[in-house]
mmCIF file of C-alpha atoms in Angstrom:
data_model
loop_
_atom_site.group_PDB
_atom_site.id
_atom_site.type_symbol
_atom_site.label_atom_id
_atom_site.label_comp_id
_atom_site.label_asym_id
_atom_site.label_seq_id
_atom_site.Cartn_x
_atom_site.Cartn_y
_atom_site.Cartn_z
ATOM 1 C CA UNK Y 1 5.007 -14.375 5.308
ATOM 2 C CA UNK Y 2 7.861 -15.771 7.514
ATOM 3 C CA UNK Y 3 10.484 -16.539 4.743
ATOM 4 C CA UNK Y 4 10.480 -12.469 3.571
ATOM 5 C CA UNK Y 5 11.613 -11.456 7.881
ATOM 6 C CA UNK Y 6 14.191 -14.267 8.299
ATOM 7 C CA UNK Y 7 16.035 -13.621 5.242
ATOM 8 C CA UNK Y 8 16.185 -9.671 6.568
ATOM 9 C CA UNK Y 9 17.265 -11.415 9.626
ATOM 10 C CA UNK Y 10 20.081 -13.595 8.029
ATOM 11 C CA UNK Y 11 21.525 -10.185 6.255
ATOM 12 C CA UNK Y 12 21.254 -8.574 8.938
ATOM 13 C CA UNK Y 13 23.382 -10.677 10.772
ATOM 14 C CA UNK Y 14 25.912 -11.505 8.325
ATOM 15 C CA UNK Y 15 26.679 -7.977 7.364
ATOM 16 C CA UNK Y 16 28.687 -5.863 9.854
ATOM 17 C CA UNK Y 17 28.422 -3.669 11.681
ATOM 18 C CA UNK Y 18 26.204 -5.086 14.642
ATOM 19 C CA UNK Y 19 25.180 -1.798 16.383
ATOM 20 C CA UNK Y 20 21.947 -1.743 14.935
ATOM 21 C CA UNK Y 21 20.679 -5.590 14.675
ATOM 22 C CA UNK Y 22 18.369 -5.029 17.364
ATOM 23 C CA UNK Y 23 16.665 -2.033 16.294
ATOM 24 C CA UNK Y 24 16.476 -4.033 12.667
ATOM 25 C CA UNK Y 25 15.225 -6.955 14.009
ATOM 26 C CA UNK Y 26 12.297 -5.235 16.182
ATOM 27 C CA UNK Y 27 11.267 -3.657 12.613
ATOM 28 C CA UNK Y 28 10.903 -6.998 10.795
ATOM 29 C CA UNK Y 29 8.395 -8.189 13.851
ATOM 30 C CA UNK Y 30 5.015 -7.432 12.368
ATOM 31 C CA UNK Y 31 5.447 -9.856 10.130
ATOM 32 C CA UNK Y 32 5.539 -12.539 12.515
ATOM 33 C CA UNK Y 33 2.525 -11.640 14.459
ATOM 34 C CA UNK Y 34 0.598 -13.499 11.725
ATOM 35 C CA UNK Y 35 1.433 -16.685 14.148
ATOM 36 C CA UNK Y 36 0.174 -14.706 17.549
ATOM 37 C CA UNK Y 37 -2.944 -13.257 15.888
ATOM 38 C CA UNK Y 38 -4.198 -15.773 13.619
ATOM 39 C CA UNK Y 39 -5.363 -18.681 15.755
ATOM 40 C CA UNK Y 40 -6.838 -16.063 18.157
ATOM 41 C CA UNK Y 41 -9.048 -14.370 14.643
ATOM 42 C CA UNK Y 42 -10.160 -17.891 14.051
ATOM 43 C CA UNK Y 43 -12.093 -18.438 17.509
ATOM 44 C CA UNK Y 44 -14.347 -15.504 15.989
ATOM 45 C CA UNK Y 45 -17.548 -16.906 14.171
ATOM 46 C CA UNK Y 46 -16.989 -17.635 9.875
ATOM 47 C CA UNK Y 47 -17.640 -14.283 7.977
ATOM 48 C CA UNK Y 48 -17.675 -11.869 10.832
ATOM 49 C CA UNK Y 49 -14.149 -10.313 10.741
ATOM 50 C CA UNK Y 50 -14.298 -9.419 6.643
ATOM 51 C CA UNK Y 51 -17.329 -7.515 6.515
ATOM 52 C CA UNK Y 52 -16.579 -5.131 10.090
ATOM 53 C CA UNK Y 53 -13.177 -4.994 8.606
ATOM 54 C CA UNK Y 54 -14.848 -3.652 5.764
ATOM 55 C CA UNK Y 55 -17.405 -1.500 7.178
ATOM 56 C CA UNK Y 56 -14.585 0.193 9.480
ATOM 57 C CA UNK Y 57 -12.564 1.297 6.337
ATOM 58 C CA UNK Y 58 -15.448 3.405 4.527
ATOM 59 C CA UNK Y 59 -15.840 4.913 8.111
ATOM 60 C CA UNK Y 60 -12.016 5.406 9.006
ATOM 61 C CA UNK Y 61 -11.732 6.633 5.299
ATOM 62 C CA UNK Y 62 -14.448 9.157 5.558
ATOM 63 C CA UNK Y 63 -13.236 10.306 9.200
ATOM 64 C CA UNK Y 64 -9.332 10.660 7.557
ATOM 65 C CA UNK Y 65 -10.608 12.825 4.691
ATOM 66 C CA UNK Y 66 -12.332 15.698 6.930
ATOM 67 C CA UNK Y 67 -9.148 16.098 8.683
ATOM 68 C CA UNK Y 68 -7.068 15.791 5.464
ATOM 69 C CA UNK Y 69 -9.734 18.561 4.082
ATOM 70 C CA UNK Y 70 -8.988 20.570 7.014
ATOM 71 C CA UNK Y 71 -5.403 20.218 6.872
ATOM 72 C CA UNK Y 72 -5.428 21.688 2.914
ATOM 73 C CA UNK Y 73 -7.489 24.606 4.003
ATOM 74 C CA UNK Y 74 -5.198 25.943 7.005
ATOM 75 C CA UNK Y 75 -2.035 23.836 7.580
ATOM 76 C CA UNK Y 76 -0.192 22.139 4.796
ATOM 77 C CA UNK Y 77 0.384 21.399 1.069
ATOM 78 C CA UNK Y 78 0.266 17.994 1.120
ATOM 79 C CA UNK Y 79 -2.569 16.205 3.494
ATOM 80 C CA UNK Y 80 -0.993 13.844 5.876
ATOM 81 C CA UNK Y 81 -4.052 13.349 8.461
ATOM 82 C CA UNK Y 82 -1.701 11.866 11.375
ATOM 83 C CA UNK Y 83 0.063 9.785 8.668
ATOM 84 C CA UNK Y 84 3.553 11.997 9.401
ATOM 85 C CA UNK Y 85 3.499 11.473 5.634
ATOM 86 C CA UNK Y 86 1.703 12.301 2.668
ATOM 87 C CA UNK Y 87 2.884 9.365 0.481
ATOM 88 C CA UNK Y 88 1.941 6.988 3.218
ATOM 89 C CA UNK Y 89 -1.622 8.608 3.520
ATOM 90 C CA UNK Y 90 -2.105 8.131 -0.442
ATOM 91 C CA UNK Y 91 -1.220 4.401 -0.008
ATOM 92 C CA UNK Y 92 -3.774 3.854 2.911
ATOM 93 C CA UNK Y 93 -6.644 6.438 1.180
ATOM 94 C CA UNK Y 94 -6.022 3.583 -2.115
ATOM 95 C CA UNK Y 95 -6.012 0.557 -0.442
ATOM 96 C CA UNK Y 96 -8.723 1.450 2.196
ATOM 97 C CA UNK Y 97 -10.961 3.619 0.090
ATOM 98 C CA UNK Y 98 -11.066 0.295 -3.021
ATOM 99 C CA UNK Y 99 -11.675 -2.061 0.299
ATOM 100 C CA UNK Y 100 -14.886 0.206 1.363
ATOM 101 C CA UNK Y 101 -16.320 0.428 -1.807
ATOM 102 C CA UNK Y 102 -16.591 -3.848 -1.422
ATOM 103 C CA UNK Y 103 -19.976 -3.332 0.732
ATOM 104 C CA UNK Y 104 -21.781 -1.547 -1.709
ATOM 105 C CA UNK Y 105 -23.080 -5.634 -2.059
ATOM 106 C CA UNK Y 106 -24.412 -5.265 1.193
ATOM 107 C CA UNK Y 107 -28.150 -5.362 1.848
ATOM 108 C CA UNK Y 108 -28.094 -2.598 3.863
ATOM 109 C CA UNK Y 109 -28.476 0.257 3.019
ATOM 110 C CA UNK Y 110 -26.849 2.079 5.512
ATOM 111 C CA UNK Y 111 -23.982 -0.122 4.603
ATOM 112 C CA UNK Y 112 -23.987 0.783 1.149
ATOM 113 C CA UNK Y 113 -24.156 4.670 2.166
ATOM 114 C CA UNK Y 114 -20.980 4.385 4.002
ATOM 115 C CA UNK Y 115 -19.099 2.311 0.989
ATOM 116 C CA UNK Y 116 -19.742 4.641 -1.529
ATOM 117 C CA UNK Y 117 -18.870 7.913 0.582
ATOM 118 C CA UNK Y 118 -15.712 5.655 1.835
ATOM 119 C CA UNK Y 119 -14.720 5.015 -1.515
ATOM 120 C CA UNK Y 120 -14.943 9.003 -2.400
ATOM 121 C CA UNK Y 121 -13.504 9.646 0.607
ATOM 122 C CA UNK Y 122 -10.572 6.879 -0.068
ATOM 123 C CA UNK Y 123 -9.827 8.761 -3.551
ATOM 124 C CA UNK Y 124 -10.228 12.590 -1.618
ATOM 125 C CA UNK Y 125 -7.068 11.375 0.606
ATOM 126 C CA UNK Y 126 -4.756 10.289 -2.285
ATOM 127 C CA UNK Y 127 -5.699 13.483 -4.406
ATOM 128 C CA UNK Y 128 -4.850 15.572 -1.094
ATOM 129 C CA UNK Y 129 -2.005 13.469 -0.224
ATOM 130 C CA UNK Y 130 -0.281 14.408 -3.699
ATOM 131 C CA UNK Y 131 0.695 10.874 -3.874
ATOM 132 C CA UNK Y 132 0.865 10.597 -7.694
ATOM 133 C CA UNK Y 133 2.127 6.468 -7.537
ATOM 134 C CA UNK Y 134 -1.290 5.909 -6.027
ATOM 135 C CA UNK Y 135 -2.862 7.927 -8.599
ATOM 136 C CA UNK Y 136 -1.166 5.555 -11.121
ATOM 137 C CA UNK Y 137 -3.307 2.197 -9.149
ATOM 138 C CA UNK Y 138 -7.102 4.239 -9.052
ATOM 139 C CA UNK Y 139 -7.611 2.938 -12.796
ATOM 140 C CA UNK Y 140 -5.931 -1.148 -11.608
ATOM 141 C CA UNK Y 141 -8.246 -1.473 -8.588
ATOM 142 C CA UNK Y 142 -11.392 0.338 -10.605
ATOM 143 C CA UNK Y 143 -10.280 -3.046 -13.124
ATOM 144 C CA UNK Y 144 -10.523 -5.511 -9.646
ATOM 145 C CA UNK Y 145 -13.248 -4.113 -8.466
ATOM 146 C CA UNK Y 146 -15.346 -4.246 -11.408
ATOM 147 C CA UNK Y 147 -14.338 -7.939 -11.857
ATOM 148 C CA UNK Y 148 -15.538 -8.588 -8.351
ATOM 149 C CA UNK Y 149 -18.956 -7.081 -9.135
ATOM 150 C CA UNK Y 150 -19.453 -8.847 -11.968
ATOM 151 C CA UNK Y 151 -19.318 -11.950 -10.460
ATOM 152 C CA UNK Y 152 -21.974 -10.679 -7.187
ATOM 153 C CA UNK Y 153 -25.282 -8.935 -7.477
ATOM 154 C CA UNK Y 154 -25.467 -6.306 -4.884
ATOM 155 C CA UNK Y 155 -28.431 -4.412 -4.116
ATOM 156 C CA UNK Y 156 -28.280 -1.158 -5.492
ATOM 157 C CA UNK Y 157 -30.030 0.579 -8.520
ATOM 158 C CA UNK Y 158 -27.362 1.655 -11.411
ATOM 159 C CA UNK Y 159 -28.677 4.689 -12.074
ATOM 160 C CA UNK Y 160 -28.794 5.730 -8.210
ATOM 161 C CA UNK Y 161 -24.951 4.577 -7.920
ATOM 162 C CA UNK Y 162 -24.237 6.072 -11.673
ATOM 163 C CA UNK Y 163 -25.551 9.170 -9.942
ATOM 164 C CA UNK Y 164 -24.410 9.298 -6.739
ATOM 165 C CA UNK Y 165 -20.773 8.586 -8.190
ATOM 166 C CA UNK Y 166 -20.771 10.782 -10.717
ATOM 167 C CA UNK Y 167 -21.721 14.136 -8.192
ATOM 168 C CA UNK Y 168 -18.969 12.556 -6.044
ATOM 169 C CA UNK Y 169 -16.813 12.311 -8.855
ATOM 170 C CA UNK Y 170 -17.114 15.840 -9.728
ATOM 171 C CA UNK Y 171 -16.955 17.184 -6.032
ATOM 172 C CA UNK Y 172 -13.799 15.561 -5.655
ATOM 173 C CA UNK Y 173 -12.033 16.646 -8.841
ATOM 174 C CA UNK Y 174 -12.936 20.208 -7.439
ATOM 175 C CA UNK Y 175 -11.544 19.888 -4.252
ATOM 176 C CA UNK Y 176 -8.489 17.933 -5.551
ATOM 177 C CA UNK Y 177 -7.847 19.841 -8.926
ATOM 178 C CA UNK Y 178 -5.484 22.501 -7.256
ATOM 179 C CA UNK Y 179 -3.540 19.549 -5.668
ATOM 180 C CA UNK Y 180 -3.739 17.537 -8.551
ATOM 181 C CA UNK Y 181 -2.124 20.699 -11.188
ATOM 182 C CA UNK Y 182 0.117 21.144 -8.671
ATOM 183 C CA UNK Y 183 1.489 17.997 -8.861
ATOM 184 C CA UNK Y 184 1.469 17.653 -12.824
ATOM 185 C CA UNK Y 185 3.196 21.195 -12.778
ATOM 186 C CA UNK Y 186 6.089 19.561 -9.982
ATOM 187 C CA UNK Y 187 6.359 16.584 -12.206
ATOM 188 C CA UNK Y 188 6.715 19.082 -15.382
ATOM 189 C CA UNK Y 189 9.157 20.800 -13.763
ATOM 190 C CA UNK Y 190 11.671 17.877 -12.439
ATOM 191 C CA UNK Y 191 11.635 16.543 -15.821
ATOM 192 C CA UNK Y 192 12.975 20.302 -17.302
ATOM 193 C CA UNK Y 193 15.066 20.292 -14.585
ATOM 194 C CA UNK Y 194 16.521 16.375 -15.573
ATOM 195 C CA UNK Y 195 16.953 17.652 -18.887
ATOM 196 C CA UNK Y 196 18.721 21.073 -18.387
ATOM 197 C CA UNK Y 197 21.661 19.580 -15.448
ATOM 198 C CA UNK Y 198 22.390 16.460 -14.033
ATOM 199 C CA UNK Y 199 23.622 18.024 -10.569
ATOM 200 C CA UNK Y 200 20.075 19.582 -10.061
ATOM 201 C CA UNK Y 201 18.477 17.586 -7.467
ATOM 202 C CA UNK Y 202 14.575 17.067 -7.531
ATOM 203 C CA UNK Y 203 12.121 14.420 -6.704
ATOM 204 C CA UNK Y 204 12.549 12.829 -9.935
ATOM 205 C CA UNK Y 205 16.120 13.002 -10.724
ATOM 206 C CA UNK Y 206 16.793 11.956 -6.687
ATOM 207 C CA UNK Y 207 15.275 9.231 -7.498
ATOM 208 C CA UNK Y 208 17.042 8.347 -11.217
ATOM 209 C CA UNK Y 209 20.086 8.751 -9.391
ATOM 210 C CA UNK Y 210 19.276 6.463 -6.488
ATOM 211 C CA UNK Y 211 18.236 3.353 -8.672
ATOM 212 C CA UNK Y 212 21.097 3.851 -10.907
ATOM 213 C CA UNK Y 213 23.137 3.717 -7.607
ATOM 214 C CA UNK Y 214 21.022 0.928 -6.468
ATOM 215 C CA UNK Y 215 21.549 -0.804 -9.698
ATOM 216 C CA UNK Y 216 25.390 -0.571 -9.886
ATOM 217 C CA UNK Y 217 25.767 -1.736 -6.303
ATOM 218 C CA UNK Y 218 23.863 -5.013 -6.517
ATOM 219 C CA UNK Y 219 25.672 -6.341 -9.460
ATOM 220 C CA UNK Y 220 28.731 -5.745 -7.182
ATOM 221 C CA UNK Y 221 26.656 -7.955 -4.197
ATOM 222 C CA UNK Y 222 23.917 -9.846 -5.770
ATOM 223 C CA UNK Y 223 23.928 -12.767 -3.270
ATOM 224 C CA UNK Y 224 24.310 -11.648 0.184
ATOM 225 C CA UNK Y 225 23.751 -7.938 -0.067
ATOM 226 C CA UNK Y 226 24.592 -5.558 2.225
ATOM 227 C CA UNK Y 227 22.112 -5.665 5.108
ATOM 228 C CA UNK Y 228 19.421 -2.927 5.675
ATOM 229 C CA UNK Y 229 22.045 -1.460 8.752
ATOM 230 C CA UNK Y 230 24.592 -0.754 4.713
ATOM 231 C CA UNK Y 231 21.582 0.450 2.581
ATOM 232 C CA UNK Y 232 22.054 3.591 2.048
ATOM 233 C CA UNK Y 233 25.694 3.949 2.123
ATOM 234 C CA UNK Y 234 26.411 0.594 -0.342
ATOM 235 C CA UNK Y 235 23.860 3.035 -3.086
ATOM 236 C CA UNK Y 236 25.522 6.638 -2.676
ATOM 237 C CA UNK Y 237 28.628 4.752 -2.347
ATOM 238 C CA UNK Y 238 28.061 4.891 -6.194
ATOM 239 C CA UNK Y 239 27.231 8.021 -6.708
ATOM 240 C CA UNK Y 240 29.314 11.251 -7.537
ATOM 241 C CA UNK Y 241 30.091 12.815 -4.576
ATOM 242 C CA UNK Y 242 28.230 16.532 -5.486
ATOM 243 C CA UNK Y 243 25.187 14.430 -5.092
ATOM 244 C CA UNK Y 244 25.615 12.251 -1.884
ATOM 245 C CA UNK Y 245 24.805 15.191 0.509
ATOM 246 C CA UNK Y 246 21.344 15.840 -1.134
ATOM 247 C CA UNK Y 247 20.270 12.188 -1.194
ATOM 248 C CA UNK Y 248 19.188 12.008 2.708
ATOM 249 C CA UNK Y 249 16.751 9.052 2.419
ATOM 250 C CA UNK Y 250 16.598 5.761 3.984
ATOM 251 C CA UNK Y 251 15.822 3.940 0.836
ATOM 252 C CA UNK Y 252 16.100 4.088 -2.785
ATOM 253 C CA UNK Y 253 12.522 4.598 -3.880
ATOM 254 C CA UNK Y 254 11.939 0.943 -5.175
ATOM 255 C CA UNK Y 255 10.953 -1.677 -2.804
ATOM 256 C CA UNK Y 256 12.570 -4.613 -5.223
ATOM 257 C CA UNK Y 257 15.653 -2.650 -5.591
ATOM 258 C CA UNK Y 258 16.030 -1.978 -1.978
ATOM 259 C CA UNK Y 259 15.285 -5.667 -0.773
ATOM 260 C CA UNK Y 260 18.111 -6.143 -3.840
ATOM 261 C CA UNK Y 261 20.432 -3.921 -1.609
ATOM 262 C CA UNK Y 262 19.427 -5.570 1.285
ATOM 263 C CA UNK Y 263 19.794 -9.456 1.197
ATOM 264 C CA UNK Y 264 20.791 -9.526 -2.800
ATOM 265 C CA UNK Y 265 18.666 -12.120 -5.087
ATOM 266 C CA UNK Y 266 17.127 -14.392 -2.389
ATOM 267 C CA UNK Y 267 15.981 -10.433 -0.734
ATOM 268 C CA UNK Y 268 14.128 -10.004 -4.189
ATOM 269 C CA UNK Y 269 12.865 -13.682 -4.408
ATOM 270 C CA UNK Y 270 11.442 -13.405 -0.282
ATOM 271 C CA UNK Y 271 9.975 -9.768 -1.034
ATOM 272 C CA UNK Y 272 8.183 -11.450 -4.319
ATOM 273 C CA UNK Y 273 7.024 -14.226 -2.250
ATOM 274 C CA UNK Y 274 5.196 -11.814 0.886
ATOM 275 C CA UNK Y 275 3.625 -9.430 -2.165
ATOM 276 C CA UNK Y 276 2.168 -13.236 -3.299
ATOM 277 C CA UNK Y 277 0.891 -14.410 -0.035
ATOM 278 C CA UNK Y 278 -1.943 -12.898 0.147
ATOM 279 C CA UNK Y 279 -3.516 -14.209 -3.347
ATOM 280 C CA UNK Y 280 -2.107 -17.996 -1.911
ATOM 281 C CA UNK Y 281 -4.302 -17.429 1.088
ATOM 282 C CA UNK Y 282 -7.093 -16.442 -1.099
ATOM 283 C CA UNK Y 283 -6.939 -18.811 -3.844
ATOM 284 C CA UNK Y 284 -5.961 -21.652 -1.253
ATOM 285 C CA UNK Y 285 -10.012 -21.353 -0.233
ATOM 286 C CA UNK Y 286 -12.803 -23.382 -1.004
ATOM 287 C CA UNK Y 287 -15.098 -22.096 -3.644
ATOM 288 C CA UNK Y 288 -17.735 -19.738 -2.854
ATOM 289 C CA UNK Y 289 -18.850 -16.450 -2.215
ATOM 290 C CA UNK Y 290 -15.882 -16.129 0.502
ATOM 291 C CA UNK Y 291 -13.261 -17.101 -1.896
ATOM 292 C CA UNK Y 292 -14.118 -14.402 -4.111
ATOM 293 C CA UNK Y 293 -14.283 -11.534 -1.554
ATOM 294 C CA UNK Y 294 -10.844 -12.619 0.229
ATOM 295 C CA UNK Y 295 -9.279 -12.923 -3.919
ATOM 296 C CA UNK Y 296 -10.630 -9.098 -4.007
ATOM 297 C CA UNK Y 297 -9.187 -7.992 -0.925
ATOM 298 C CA UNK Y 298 -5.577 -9.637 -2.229
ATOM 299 C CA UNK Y 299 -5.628 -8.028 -5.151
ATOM 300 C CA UNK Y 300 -6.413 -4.587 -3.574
ATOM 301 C CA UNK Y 301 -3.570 -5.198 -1.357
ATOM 302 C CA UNK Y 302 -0.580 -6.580 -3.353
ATOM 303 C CA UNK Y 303 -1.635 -4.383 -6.136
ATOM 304 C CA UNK Y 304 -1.415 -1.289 -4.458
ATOM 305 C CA UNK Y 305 1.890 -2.434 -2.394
ATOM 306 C CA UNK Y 306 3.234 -3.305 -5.881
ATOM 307 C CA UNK Y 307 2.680 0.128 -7.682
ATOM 308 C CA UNK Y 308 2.971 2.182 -5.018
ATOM 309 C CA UNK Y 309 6.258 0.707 -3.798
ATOM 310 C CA UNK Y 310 8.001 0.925 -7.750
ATOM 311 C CA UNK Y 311 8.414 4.086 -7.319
ATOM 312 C CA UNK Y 312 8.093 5.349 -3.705
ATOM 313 C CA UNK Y 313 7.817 3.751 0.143
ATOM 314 C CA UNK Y 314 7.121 -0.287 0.201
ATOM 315 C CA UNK Y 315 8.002 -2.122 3.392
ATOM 316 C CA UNK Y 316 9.661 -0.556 6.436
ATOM 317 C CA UNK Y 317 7.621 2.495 6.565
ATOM 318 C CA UNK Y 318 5.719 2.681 10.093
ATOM 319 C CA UNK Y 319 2.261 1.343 9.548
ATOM 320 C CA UNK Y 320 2.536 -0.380 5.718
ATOM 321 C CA UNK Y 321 3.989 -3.549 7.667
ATOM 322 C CA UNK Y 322 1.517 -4.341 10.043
ATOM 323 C CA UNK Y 323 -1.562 -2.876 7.937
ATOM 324 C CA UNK Y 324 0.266 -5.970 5.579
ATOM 325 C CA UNK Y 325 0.456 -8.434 8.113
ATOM 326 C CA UNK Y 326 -3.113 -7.862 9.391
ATOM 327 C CA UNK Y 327 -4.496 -7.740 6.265
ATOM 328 C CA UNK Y 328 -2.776 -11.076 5.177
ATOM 329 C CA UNK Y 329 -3.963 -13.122 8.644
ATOM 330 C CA UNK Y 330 -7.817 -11.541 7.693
ATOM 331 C CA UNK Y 331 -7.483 -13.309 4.379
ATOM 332 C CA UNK Y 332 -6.342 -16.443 6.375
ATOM 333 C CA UNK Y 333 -9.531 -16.857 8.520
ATOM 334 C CA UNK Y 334 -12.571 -17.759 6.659
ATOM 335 C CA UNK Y 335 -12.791 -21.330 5.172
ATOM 336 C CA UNK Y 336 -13.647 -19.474 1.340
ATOM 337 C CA UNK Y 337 -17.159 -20.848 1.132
ATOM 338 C CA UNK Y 338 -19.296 -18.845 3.933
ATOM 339 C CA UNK Y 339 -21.695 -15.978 2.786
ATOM 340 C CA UNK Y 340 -20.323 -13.178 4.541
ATOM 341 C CA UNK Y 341 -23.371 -11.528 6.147
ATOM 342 C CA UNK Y 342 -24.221 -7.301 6.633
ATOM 343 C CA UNK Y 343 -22.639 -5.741 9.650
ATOM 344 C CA UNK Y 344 -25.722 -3.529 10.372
ATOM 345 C CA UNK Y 345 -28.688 -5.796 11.173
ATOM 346 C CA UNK Y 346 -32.289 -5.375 11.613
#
C-alpha cells in the first residue's frame, strides 16, 4: 500500500514544475491512513467489522438506487446519486452491490433480505449510471461469487433465491433497458463515427487517441515519467493539434497507462503491486471460514478496480482512493480463521 504513494511522491518531486506538489501530495494521503486506522480497527472484537461492513453496503446500495431512480425519472441521463459522476457511481453500485450479496450466508433472515435487494440494487446503479466498463465485471464477480458459495452453505432455499432473483432480474432489466439501449446505441455510434473521420471526437475515439498519445510518450520517458503535475500535457503533447482542444481530461482513460505517464515503469510496477495487496492480505490469513470471506472481498475489489480502470477512472478520482484504502485495512483485521457471526441478533 505504501510503495504505490511514495513512488507518486518521488515523481512528483523530481519533475518540475513545483507549484502543485502540495496539492499532489495531499491526494496520494489516503493511502497512508492504512497506518492511522489499522491498529485502531484491530482493538474491535475478531469478525465484527466484516459482516456490519457488509450489512451497511446492501443498505447504502439500496438507499443510492431510490435516489439514482429518482434522478432518471426527473433530473438527468445518467444517475449519479451524489457521486458528481456517473462512472464513479457504476464502480461503487459493482463493487458494493457483489459485497452485499456476501450475507445472503447469514442466518438471518433479515440479513439475507437486505443482501439480495442490495445486490439488485448494486446492479440498478451501474445500469442507471451508464457505466458500460462495470457492465463488462457483472459476469467476473457473478464467477467470484459463485466460487465463494460453493465453498459455504448459507441458509436459504434455491428455489426461494432462484425466484426472488429472477423477478429482480426482470424488474431491473425494465427499469434499466432504456439506459442500457441507450448506451449500446452511443457505443454504435462512436464506432461509425471512428470509422467515417479521425478528427471526429467521441467517447471512444477520445479515448483511442489518448492511449495512443499515452503510448508514444512513455517510450520517450519510461523510467522517471513525467509526474502527475505533466500528465496531461506529456500525452496531447503527442497528439495533432486539431485534437488537443477537445481532449479536456485529467487522465488518459487507463489507470496502467496513466501511472506509465506518471512515474514511468516502476509507476506501473507500484500501481500492480496496490491492485495486489489486497489478495496478500487475504491469502496471508490463517485458514478458515475468515480467510475465505476476506479472499472474496479482494477479489471483488481488485477485480472491479482492474476492469473498470482499463478503460475509464482508476485511482485519483475523489472517493475510489479511500473506499481502496479502507477496504484494504478491513481485509487486514481479522486473524483468517474466526466465524464471522450475523449482524442482526436475536
Amino acid at each position: 500500500m505504501t510503495i504505490y504513494p511514495l513512488v507518486m511522491i518521488a515523481s512528483i518531486v523530481i519533475n518540475p514544475p513545483y507549484s502543485e506538489v502540495p496539492d499532489w501530495i495531499f491526494r496520494l494521503l489516503p493511502f497512508f491512513s492504512i497506518w492511522l486506522i489499522l491498529p485502531r480497527m484491530r482493538q474491535s472484537p475478531d469478525g465484527r467489522l466484516v459482516p456490519l461492513f457488509i450489512l451497511g453496503a446492501g443498505i447504502g446500495m439500496i438507499v443510492t438506487f431510490l435516489i439514482s431512480l429518482l434522478q432518471i425519472m426527473f433530473l438527468m441521463e445518467r444517475a449519479e446519486a451524489g457521486t458528481s459522476n456517473a462512472a464513479l457511481l457504476g464502480i461503487i453500485g459493482l463493487l458494493f452491490g457483489g459485497i452485499a450479496l456476501l450475507n445472503v450466508q447469514s442466518p438471518k433472515s433479515v440479513e439475507q433480505r437486505i443482501a439480495i435487494l442490495g445486490y439488485a440494487a448494486g446492479l440498478g446503479c451501474v445500469l442507471l449510471s451508464g457505466t458500460r466498463s462495470a457492465w463488462l465485471a457483472i459476469p467476473v464477480h457473478l464467477v467470484i461469487l459463485l466460487w465463494y458459495f460453493r465453498k459455504h452453505s448459507f441458509h436459504l432455499s434455491l428455489r426461494s433465491l432462484a425466484i426472488t432473483g429472477s423477478l429482480l432480474f426482470a424488474g431491473l432489466i425494465a427499469l434499466g433497458s432504456g439506459q442500457i439501449l441507450h448506451r449500446i446505441q452511443a457505443l454504435q455510434e462512436n464506432m461509425a463515427a471512428l470509422e467515417r473521420s479521425e478528427d471526429e471526437v467521441t467517447s471512444l475515439s477520445a479515448r483511442v487517441a489518448l492511449y495512443k498519445g499515452a503510448l508514444s510518450a512513455i517510450s520517450k520517458d519510461p523510467w522517471t515519467g513525467y509526474g502527475p503535475q505533466n500528465r496531461m500535457p506529456s500525452v496531447l503533447a503527442e497528439l495533432p493539434d486539431s485534437l488537443r482542444p477537445q481532449l479536456t481530461y485529467s487522465h488518459v482513460h487507463n489507470g496502467f497507462l496513466t501511472a506509465g505517464i506518471d512515474a514511468g515503469v516502476a509507476g506501473i510496477a507500484a500501481l500492480s503491486l496496490l491492485l495486489l495487496a489486497p489478495l496478500i492480505a487475504a491469502w496471508k490469513k490463517e485458514p478458515g471460514p475468515g480467510r475465505d470471506l476476506s479472499m472474496a472481498l479482494a477479489l471483488l475489489l481488485t477485480s472491479s478496480f482492474i476492469i473498470t480502470g482499463s478503460v475509464g477512472i482508476m485511482f485519483n478520482q475523489k472517493a475510489l482512493d479511500p473506499i481502496f484504502a479502507y477496504m484494504v485495512a478491513l481485509i487486514c483485521v481479522d486473524r483468517g480463521s474466526t466465524r464471522f457471526a450475523p449482524v442482526v441478533r436475536s
